[in-house]
Amino acid sequence: MRRFRTTYIVALIIIGIFVILAETAVQLGFTASEEDAKLINIAGRQRTLVQKITKSSFILSQTNSIDTFQTYKKELAESIDLWQKSHQALLKGDMVIGIKNPKNSPIILQKYQELQPFYEKIQSAAAMIAANEYSLVVGDEAKKQEIKTNVGILLENEAKYTLIMNEIVDLYEKEAKGRTDTTALIAWSVGIVILGVLVLLAIFYFAPVSKKLEDFVEEIERKNKKLQESEAELRRVTEE
């Protein structure tokens, strides 16, 4: 029985270890999925922000209303600020933005290198437009032409920027799915191992123990039967 007890304890320890491993894998996978979701969301938002920057800049180049100018100048400045901070967060991380440690594979970093020239051109042109004041633009054709020229730069680079950013987002989604599939595979593998341990435990521990218990019960029944027969014989002899 000592051997069976030892086997039982060892099996329970193994099962406990694998349960802990499975739970750890699931928790790590859950955390990674949350980080991947934030990364994909922010990367996808970059495309919208570039479109917003171009739209605001175009309106500034066309309007003669001071209220409209001030409204879209503020929108442009806010969009540029968030766009720039998000760009740096995607590359290096930013706890305020919500990215702790961006998972940038070599191919994604290469895509960011391809993106950089278009990013810099958009950044420069948008900053120059946002620096203008309404009082300096009204009546100054040179200033208006300068804004229109920069809007042209934005329009020219927006499409190329968006195209590469789409590729980056697709890569983020593909790699995130790969990590999710790996976590699921680990969880399934651990579950199968636990099931295997339980099967082995049933074969090599519970089955022998059950057989011993059955033999023990049968032995007790045989002894009881013999005892009953002895008692009956004793009563018969006594009666005689």
PDB file of C-alpha atoms in Angstrom, residues 8-212:
ATOM      1  CA  TYR A   8      -0.818   8.686  -5.839  1.00  0.00           C
ATOM      2  CA  ILE A   9       1.071  11.583  -4.250  1.00  0.00           C
ATOM      3  CA  VAL A  10       3.527  11.838  -7.166  1.00  0.00           C
ATOM      4  CA  ALA A  11       0.651  11.827  -9.666  1.00  0.00           C
ATOM      5  CA  LEU A  12      -1.141  14.586  -7.777  1.00  0.00           C
ATOM      6  CA  ILE A  13       2.049  16.667  -7.720  1.00  0.00           C
ATOM      7  CA  ILE A  14       2.502  16.223 -11.487  1.00  0.00           C
ATOM      8  CA  ILE A  15      -1.116  17.177 -12.139  1.00  0.00           C
ATOM      9  CA  GLY A  16      -0.753  20.242  -9.903  1.00  0.00           C
ATOM     10  CA  ILE A  17       2.378  21.352 -11.748  1.00  0.00           C
ATOM     11  CA  PHE A  18       0.700  21.048 -15.139  1.00  0.00           C
ATOM     12  CA  VAL A  19      -2.413  22.856 -13.910  1.00  0.00           C
ATOM     13  CA  ILE A  20      -0.206  25.740 -12.747  1.00  0.00           C
ATOM     14  CA  LEU A  21       1.622  25.750 -16.100  1.00  0.00           C
ATOM     15  CA  ALA A  22      -1.667  25.814 -17.988  1.00  0.00           C
ATOM     16  CA  GLU A  23      -3.026  28.656 -15.873  1.00  0.00           C
ATOM     17  CA  THR A  24       0.211  30.611 -16.309  1.00  0.00           C
ATOM     18  CA  ALA A  25       0.120  30.117 -20.075  1.00  0.00           C
ATOM     19  CA  VAL A  26      -3.504  31.266 -20.239  1.00  0.00           C
ATOM     20  CA  GLN A  27      -2.821  34.358 -18.120  1.00  0.00           C
ATOM     21  CA  LEU A  28       0.250  35.290 -20.151  1.00  0.00           C
ATOM     22  CA  GLY A  29      -1.724  34.747 -23.338  1.00  0.00           C
ATOM     23  CA  PHE A  30      -4.555  36.925 -22.044  1.00  0.00           C
ATOM     24  CA  THR A  31      -2.124  39.740 -21.154  1.00  0.00           C
ATOM     25  CA  ALA A  32      -0.407  39.457 -24.540  1.00  0.00           C
ATOM     26  CA  SER A  33      -3.781  39.559 -26.308  1.00  0.00           C
ATOM     27  CA  GLU A  34      -4.689  42.796 -24.503  1.00  0.00           C
ATOM     28  CA  GLU A  35      -1.357  44.368 -25.471  1.00  0.00           C
ATOM     29  CA  ASP A  36      -1.743  43.187 -29.062  1.00  0.00           C
ATOM     30  CA  ALA A  37      -5.250  44.657 -29.214  1.00  0.00           C
ATOM     31  CA  LYS A  38      -3.966  48.055 -28.022  1.00  0.00           C
ATOM     32  CA  LEU A  39      -1.099  47.936 -30.497  1.00  0.00           C
ATOM     33  CA  ILE A  40      -3.388  47.108 -33.415  1.00  0.00           C
ATOM     34  CA  ASN A  41      -5.914  49.746 -32.346  1.00  0.00           C
ATOM     35  CA  ILE A  42      -3.317  52.523 -32.090  1.00  0.00           C
ATOM     36  CA  ALA A  43      -1.620  51.505 -35.349  1.00  0.00           C
ATOM     37  CA  GLY A  44      -4.991  51.543 -37.093  1.00  0.00           C
ATOM     38  CA  ARG A  45      -5.801  54.947 -35.593  1.00  0.00           C
ATOM     39  CA  GLN A  46      -2.675  56.406 -37.198  1.00  0.00           C
ATOM     40  CA  ARG A  47      -4.324  56.125 -40.611  1.00  0.00           C
ATOM     41  CA  THR A  48      -7.384  57.996 -39.380  1.00  0.00           C
ATOM     42  CA  LEU A  49      -5.237  60.718 -37.801  1.00  0.00           C
ATOM     43  CA  VAL A  50      -3.330  61.304 -41.048  1.00  0.00           C
ATOM     44  CA  GLN A  51      -6.618  61.665 -42.896  1.00  0.00           C
ATOM     45  CA  LYS A  52      -7.808  64.073 -40.214  1.00  0.00           C
ATOM     46  CA  ILE A  53      -4.592  66.107 -40.480  1.00  0.00           C
ATOM     47  CA  THR A  54      -5.011  66.363 -44.257  1.00  0.00           C
ATOM     48  CA  LYS A  55      -8.686  67.311 -43.962  1.00  0.00           C
ATOM     49  CA  SER A  56      -8.048  70.024 -41.359  1.00  0.00           C
ATOM     50  CA  SER A  57      -5.151  71.407 -43.384  1.00  0.00           C
ATOM     51  CA  PHE A  58      -7.221  71.528 -46.553  1.00  0.00           C
ATOM     52  CA  ILE A  59     -10.025  73.425 -44.797  1.00  0.00           C
ATOM     53  CA  LEU A  60      -7.487  75.917 -43.401  1.00  0.00           C
ATOM     54  CA  SER A  61      -6.199  76.533 -46.919  1.00  0.00           C
ATOM     55  CA  GLN A  62      -9.707  77.318 -48.209  1.00  0.00           C
ATOM     56  CA  THR A  63     -11.588  79.142 -45.469  1.00  0.00           C
ATOM     57  CA  ASN A  64     -11.929  82.886 -45.009  1.00  0.00           C
ATOM     58  CA  SER A  65     -13.817  82.552 -41.719  1.00  0.00           C
ATOM     59  CA  ILE A  66     -11.820  83.225 -38.568  1.00  0.00           C
ATOM     60  CA  ASP A  67     -14.048  80.890 -36.510  1.00  0.00           C
ATOM     61  CA  THR A  68     -13.594  78.032 -38.972  1.00  0.00           C
ATOM     62  CA  PHE A  69      -9.860  78.747 -39.140  1.00  0.00           C
ATOM     63  CA  GLN A  70      -9.462  78.664 -35.351  1.00  0.00           C
ATOM     64  CA  THR A  71     -11.587  75.519 -34.985  1.00  0.00           C
ATOM     65  CA  TYR A  72      -9.639  73.517 -37.545  1.00  0.00           C
ATOM     66  CA  LYS A  73      -6.284  74.904 -36.461  1.00  0.00           C
ATOM     67  CA  LYS A  74      -6.974  73.520 -32.969  1.00  0.00           C
ATOM     68  CA  GLU A  75      -8.111  70.203 -34.435  1.00  0.00           C
ATOM     69  CA  LEU A  76      -4.984  70.065 -36.583  1.00  0.00           C
ATOM     70  CA  ALA A  77      -2.660  70.755 -33.652  1.00  0.00           C
ATOM     71  CA  GLU A  78      -4.329  68.082 -31.488  1.00  0.00           C
ATOM     72  CA  SER A  79      -4.244  65.531 -34.313  1.00  0.00           C
ATOM     73  CA  ILE A  80      -0.556  66.187 -34.996  1.00  0.00           C
ATOM     74  CA  ASP A  81       0.318  65.859 -31.307  1.00  0.00           C
ATOM     75  CA  LEU A  82      -1.519  62.546 -30.869  1.00  0.00           C
ATOM     76  CA  TRP A  83      -0.209  61.225 -34.192  1.00  0.00           C
ATOM     77  CA  GLN A  84       3.409  61.978 -33.290  1.00  0.00           C
ATOM     78  CA  LYS A  85       3.127  60.542 -29.771  1.00  0.00           C
ATOM     79  CA  SER A  86       1.442  57.416 -31.105  1.00  0.00           C
ATOM     80  CA  HIS A  87       4.168  56.973 -33.710  1.00  0.00           C
ATOM     81  CA  GLN A  88       6.859  57.046 -31.024  1.00  0.00           C
ATOM     82  CA  ALA A  89       4.783  54.737 -28.814  1.00  0.00           C
ATOM     83  CA  LEU A  90       4.530  52.186 -31.602  1.00  0.00           C
ATOM     84  CA  LEU A  91       8.297  52.231 -31.977  1.00  0.00           C
ATOM     85  CA  LYS A  92       9.503  52.535 -28.383  1.00  0.00           C
ATOM     86  CA  GLY A  93       6.460  52.224 -26.124  1.00  0.00           C
ATOM     87  CA  ASP A  94       4.611  54.785 -24.037  1.00  0.00           C
ATOM     88  CA  MET A  95       2.715  53.994 -20.832  1.00  0.00           C
ATOM     89  CA  VAL A  96       0.534  57.087 -21.243  1.00  0.00           C
ATOM     90  CA  ILE A  97      -0.558  55.998 -24.715  1.00  0.00           C
ATOM     91  CA  GLY A  98      -1.048  52.461 -23.421  1.00  0.00           C
ATOM     92  CA  ILE A  99       1.801  50.530 -25.052  1.00  0.00           C
ATOM     93  CA  LYS A 100       4.280  49.059 -22.599  1.00  0.00           C
ATOM     94  CA  ASN A 101       6.564  47.087 -24.874  1.00  0.00           C
ATOM     95  CA  PRO A 102       5.676  47.064 -28.601  1.00  0.00           C
ATOM     96  CA  LYS A 103       6.197  43.666 -30.222  1.00  0.00           C
ATOM     97  CA  ASN A 104       7.929  44.806 -33.372  1.00  0.00           C
ATOM     98  CA  SER A 105       9.381  41.939 -35.368  1.00  0.00           C
ATOM     99  CA  PRO A 106      12.226  42.608 -37.853  1.00  0.00           C
ATOM    100  CA  ILE A 107       9.780  42.751 -40.756  1.00  0.00           C
ATOM    101  CA  ILE A 108       7.610  45.306 -38.945  1.00  0.00           C
ATOM    102  CA  LEU A 109      10.652  47.439 -38.122  1.00  0.00           C
ATOM    103  CA  GLN A 110      11.589  47.299 -41.780  1.00  0.00           C
ATOM    104  CA  LYS A 111       8.114  48.564 -42.674  1.00  0.00           C
ATOM    105  CA  TYR A 112       8.548  51.453 -40.240  1.00  0.00           C
ATOM    106  CA  GLN A 113      11.804  52.334 -41.989  1.00  0.00           C
ATOM    107  CA  GLU A 114       9.915  52.431 -45.293  1.00  0.00           C
ATOM    108  CA  LEU A 115       7.275  54.588 -43.623  1.00  0.00           C
ATOM    109  CA  GLN A 116       9.714  57.098 -42.120  1.00  0.00           C
ATOM    110  CA  PRO A 117      10.274  59.358 -45.189  1.00  0.00           C
ATOM    111  CA  PHE A 118       6.526  59.827 -45.683  1.00  0.00           C
ATOM    112  CA  TYR A 119       6.042  60.351 -41.943  1.00  0.00           C
ATOM    113  CA  GLU A 120       8.678  63.104 -41.897  1.00  0.00           C
ATOM    114  CA  LYS A 121       7.213  64.887 -44.940  1.00  0.00           C
ATOM    115  CA  ILE A 122       3.708  64.826 -43.481  1.00  0.00           C
ATOM    116  CA  GLN A 123       5.008  65.938 -40.092  1.00  0.00           C
ATOM    117  CA  SER A 124       6.942  68.880 -41.563  1.00  0.00           C
ATOM    118  CA  ALA A 125       4.140  70.069 -43.856  1.00  0.00           C
ATOM    119  CA  ALA A 126       1.455  69.756 -41.160  1.00  0.00           C
ATOM    120  CA  ALA A 127       3.594  71.604 -38.604  1.00  0.00           C
ATOM    121  CA  MET A 128       4.130  74.488 -41.011  1.00  0.00           C
ATOM    122  CA  ILE A 129       0.388  74.764 -41.681  1.00  0.00           C
ATOM    123  CA  ALA A 130      -0.470  74.591 -37.949  1.00  0.00           C
ATOM    124  CA  ALA A 131       2.031  77.398 -37.193  1.00  0.00           C
ATOM    125  CA  ASN A 132       0.054  79.960 -39.215  1.00  0.00           C
ATOM    126  CA  GLU A 133      -2.180  82.571 -37.601  1.00  0.00           C
ATOM    127  CA  TYR A 134      -5.384  83.793 -39.184  1.00  0.00           C
ATOM    128  CA  SER A 135      -4.354  87.439 -38.971  1.00  0.00           C
ATOM    129  CA  LEU A 136      -1.169  86.687 -40.906  1.00  0.00           C
ATOM    130  CA  VAL A 137      -2.858  84.586 -43.581  1.00  0.00           C
ATOM    131  CA  VAL A 138      -5.777  86.858 -44.493  1.00  0.00           C
ATOM    132  CA  GLY A 139      -4.775  89.107 -47.346  1.00  0.00           C
ATOM    133  CA  ASP A 140      -1.372  87.458 -47.744  1.00  0.00           C
ATOM    134  CA  GLU A 141      -1.428  85.490 -50.963  1.00  0.00           C
ATOM    135  CA  ALA A 142       2.090  84.191 -50.396  1.00  0.00           C
ATOM    136  CA  LYS A 143       1.023  82.655 -47.077  1.00  0.00           C
ATOM    137  CA  LYS A 144      -2.073  81.147 -48.635  1.00  0.00           C
ATOM    138  CA  GLN A 145       0.018  79.673 -51.421  1.00  0.00           C
ATOM    139  CA  GLU A 146       2.464  78.280 -48.880  1.00  0.00           C
ATOM    140  CA  ILE A 147      -0.388  76.532 -47.047  1.00  0.00           C
ATOM    141  CA  LYS A 148      -1.738  75.130 -50.324  1.00  0.00           C
ATOM    142  CA  THR A 149       1.717  73.864 -51.243  1.00  0.00           C
ATOM    143  CA  ASN A 150       1.991  72.072 -47.916  1.00  0.00           C
ATOM    144  CA  VAL A 151      -1.514  70.658 -48.361  1.00  0.00           C
ATOM    145  CA  GLY A 152      -0.310  69.273 -51.686  1.00  0.00           C
ATOM    146  CA  ILE A 153       2.586  67.598 -49.875  1.00  0.00           C
ATOM    147  CA  LEU A 154       0.137  66.064 -47.407  1.00  0.00           C
ATOM    148  CA  LEU A 155      -2.103  64.778 -50.186  1.00  0.00           C
ATOM    149  CA  GLU A 156       0.870  63.371 -52.067  1.00  0.00           C
ATOM    150  CA  ASN A 157       2.278  61.466 -49.065  1.00  0.00           C
ATOM    151  CA  GLU A 158      -0.956  60.485 -47.296  1.00  0.00           C
ATOM    152  CA  ALA A 159      -1.778  57.667 -49.711  1.00  0.00           C
ATOM    153  CA  LYS A 160       1.740  56.187 -49.518  1.00  0.00           C
ATOM    154  CA  TYR A 161       1.785  56.517 -45.738  1.00  0.00           C
ATOM    155  CA  THR A 162      -1.628  54.852 -45.426  1.00  0.00           C
ATOM    156  CA  LEU A 163      -0.624  51.996 -47.736  1.00  0.00           C
ATOM    157  CA  ILE A 164       2.425  51.082 -45.645  1.00  0.00           C
ATOM    158  CA  MET A 165       0.511  51.595 -42.398  1.00  0.00           C
ATOM    159  CA  ASN A 166      -2.115  49.139 -43.654  1.00  0.00           C
ATOM    160  CA  GLU A 167       0.648  46.582 -44.174  1.00  0.00           C
ATOM    161  CA  ILE A 168       1.952  47.203 -40.647  1.00  0.00           C
ATOM    162  CA  VAL A 169      -1.509  46.725 -39.137  1.00  0.00           C
ATOM    163  CA  ASP A 170      -1.947  43.489 -41.116  1.00  0.00           C
ATOM    164  CA  LEU A 171       1.397  42.232 -39.796  1.00  0.00           C
ATOM    165  CA  TYR A 172       0.416  43.106 -36.223  1.00  0.00           C
ATOM    166  CA  GLU A 173      -2.841  41.175 -36.621  1.00  0.00           C
ATOM    167  CA  LYS A 174      -1.112  38.180 -38.211  1.00  0.00           C
ATOM    168  CA  GLU A 175       1.568  37.975 -35.509  1.00  0.00           C
ATOM    169  CA  ALA A 176      -1.011  38.476 -32.739  1.00  0.00           C
ATOM    170  CA  LYS A 177      -3.039  35.565 -34.135  1.00  0.00           C
ATOM    171  CA  GLY A 178       0.113  33.450 -34.165  1.00  0.00           C
ATOM    172  CA  ARG A 179       0.745  34.188 -30.492  1.00  0.00           C
ATOM    173  CA  THR A 180      -2.881  33.405 -29.652  1.00  0.00           C
ATOM    174  CA  ASP A 181      -2.686  30.090 -31.521  1.00  0.00           C
ATOM    175  CA  THR A 182       0.537  29.204 -29.671  1.00  0.00           C
ATOM    176  CA  THR A 183      -1.088  29.917 -26.306  1.00  0.00           C
ATOM    177  CA  ALA A 184      -4.086  27.793 -27.250  1.00  0.00           C
ATOM    178  CA  LEU A 185      -1.766  24.972 -28.365  1.00  0.00           C
ATOM    179  CA  ILE A 186       0.102  25.092 -25.048  1.00  0.00           C
ATOM    180  CA  ALA A 187      -3.162  25.003 -23.102  1.00  0.00           C
ATOM    181  CA  TRP A 188      -4.428  22.031 -25.149  1.00  0.00           C
ATOM    182  CA  SER A 189      -1.105  20.215 -24.769  1.00  0.00           C
ATOM    183  CA  VAL A 190      -1.123  20.656 -21.008  1.00  0.00           C
ATOM    184  CA  GLY A 191      -4.733  19.481 -20.875  1.00  0.00           C
ATOM    185  CA  ILE A 192      -3.839  16.350 -22.851  1.00  0.00           C
ATOM    186  CA  VAL A 193      -0.895  15.655 -20.541  1.00  0.00           C
ATOM    187  CA  ILE A 194      -3.128  16.011 -17.484  1.00  0.00           C
ATOM    188  CA  LEU A 195      -5.658  13.661 -19.069  1.00  0.00           C
ATOM    189  CA  GLY A 196      -2.849  11.195 -19.813  1.00  0.00           C
ATOM    190  CA  VAL A 197      -1.642  11.346 -16.210  1.00  0.00           C
ATOM    191  CA  LEU A 198      -5.185  10.679 -15.010  1.00  0.00           C
ATOM    192  CA  VAL A 199      -5.496   7.688 -17.343  1.00  0.00           C
ATOM    193  CA  LEU A 200      -2.160   6.282 -16.163  1.00  0.00           C
ATOM    194  CA  LEU A 201      -3.196   6.916 -12.579  1.00  0.00           C
ATOM    195  CA  ALA A 202      -6.424   5.030 -13.181  1.00  0.00           C
ATOM    196  CA  ILE A 203      -4.567   2.100 -14.771  1.00  0.00           C
ATOM    197  CA  PHE A 204      -1.609   1.794 -12.421  1.00  0.00           C
ATOM    198  CA  TYR A 205      -3.090   3.073  -9.166  1.00  0.00           C
ATOM    199  CA  PHE A 206      -6.865   3.000  -8.928  1.00  0.00           C
ATOM    200  CA  ALA A 207      -7.275  -0.325 -10.771  1.00  0.00           C
ATOM    201  CA  PRO A 208      -4.779  -2.224  -8.538  1.00  0.00           C
ATOM    202  CA  VAL A 209      -6.131  -0.572  -5.391  1.00  0.00           C
ATOM    203  CA  SER A 210      -9.682  -1.383  -6.450  1.00  0.00           C
ATOM    204  CA  LYS A 211      -8.675  -4.999  -7.126  1.00  0.00           C
ATOM    205  CA  LYS A 212      -7.027  -5.247  -3.707  1.00  0.00           C
TER     206      LYS A 212
END
